[in-house]
C-alpha positions as a Python dict, from the first residue, in 0.01 Angstrom:
ca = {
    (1, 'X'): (0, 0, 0),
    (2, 'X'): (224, 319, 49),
    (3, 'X'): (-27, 607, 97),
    (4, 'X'): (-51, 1011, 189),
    (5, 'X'): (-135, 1028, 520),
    (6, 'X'): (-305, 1341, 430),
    (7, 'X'): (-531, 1187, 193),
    (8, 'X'): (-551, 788, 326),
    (9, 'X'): (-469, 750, 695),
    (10, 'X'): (-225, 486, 777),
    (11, 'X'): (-346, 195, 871),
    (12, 'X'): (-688, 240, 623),
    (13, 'X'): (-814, -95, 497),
    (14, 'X'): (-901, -43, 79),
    (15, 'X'): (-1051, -184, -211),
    (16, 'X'): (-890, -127, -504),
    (17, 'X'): (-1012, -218, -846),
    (18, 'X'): (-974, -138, -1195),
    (19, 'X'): (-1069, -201, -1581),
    (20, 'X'): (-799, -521, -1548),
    (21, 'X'): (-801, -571, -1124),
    (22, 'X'): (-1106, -703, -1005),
    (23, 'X'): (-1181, -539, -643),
    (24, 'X'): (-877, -636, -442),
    (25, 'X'): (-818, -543, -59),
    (26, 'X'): (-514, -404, 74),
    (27, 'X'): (-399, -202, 328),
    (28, 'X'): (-199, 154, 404),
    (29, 'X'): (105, 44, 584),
    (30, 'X'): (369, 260, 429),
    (31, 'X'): (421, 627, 302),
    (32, 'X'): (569, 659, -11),
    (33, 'X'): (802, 931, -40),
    (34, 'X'): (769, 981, -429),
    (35, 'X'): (396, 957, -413),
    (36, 'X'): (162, 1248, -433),
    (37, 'X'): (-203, 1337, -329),
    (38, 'X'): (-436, 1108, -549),
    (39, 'X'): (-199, 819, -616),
    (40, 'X'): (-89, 514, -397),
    (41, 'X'): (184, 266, -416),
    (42, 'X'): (116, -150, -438),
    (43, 'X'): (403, -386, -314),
    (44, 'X'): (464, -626, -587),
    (45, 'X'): (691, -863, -460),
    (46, 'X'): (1072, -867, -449),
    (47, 'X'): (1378, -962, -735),
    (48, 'X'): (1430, -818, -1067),
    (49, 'X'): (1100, -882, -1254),
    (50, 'X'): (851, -766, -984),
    (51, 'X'): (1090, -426, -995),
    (52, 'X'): (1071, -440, -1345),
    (53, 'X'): (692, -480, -1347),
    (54, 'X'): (633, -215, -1087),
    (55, 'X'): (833, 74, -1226),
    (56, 'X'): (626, 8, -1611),
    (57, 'X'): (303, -77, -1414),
    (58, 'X'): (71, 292, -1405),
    (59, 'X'): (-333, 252, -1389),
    (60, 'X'): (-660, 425, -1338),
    (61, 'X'): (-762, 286, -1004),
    (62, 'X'): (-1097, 316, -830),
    (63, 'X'): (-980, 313, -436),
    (64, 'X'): (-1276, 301, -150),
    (65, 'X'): (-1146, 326, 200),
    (66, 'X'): (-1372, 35, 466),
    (67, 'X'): (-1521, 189, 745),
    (68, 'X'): (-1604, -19, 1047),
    (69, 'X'): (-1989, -48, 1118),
    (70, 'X'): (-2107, 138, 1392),
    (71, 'X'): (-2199, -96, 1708),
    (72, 'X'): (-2544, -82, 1805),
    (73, 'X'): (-2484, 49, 2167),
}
């Protein structure tokens, strides 16, 4: 997922999920340079449909960041 650093860290690990997505996990590898606060990018795949289907493609999404559990120490 492309990302603002600012708002998800690179390297977060998310669930993402939506009326139509069920909870799906992906991660902030990228920054996307047309992206602003509150919005994230998905990587859809390459060749002409999947850039077809990702430039049409716009959703509500509900995005949690994971947090690693605390060791007991």
């Amino acid at each position: 997922a492309a990302v603002v650093p600012k708002v998800i860290p690179l390297g977060s690990v998310l669930v993402i999920e939506g009326d139509d997505l069920p909870p799906t996990v992906v991660v902030a590898v990228d920054i996307g340079g047309a992206i602003r606060a509150r919005r994230i990018d998905l990587y859809l795949g390459a060749g002409t449909d999947s850039l077809r289907e990702a430039g049409r493609l716009k959703a509500d999404l509900r995005v949690s960041i994971l947090e690693p559990a605390l060791r007991d120490r």
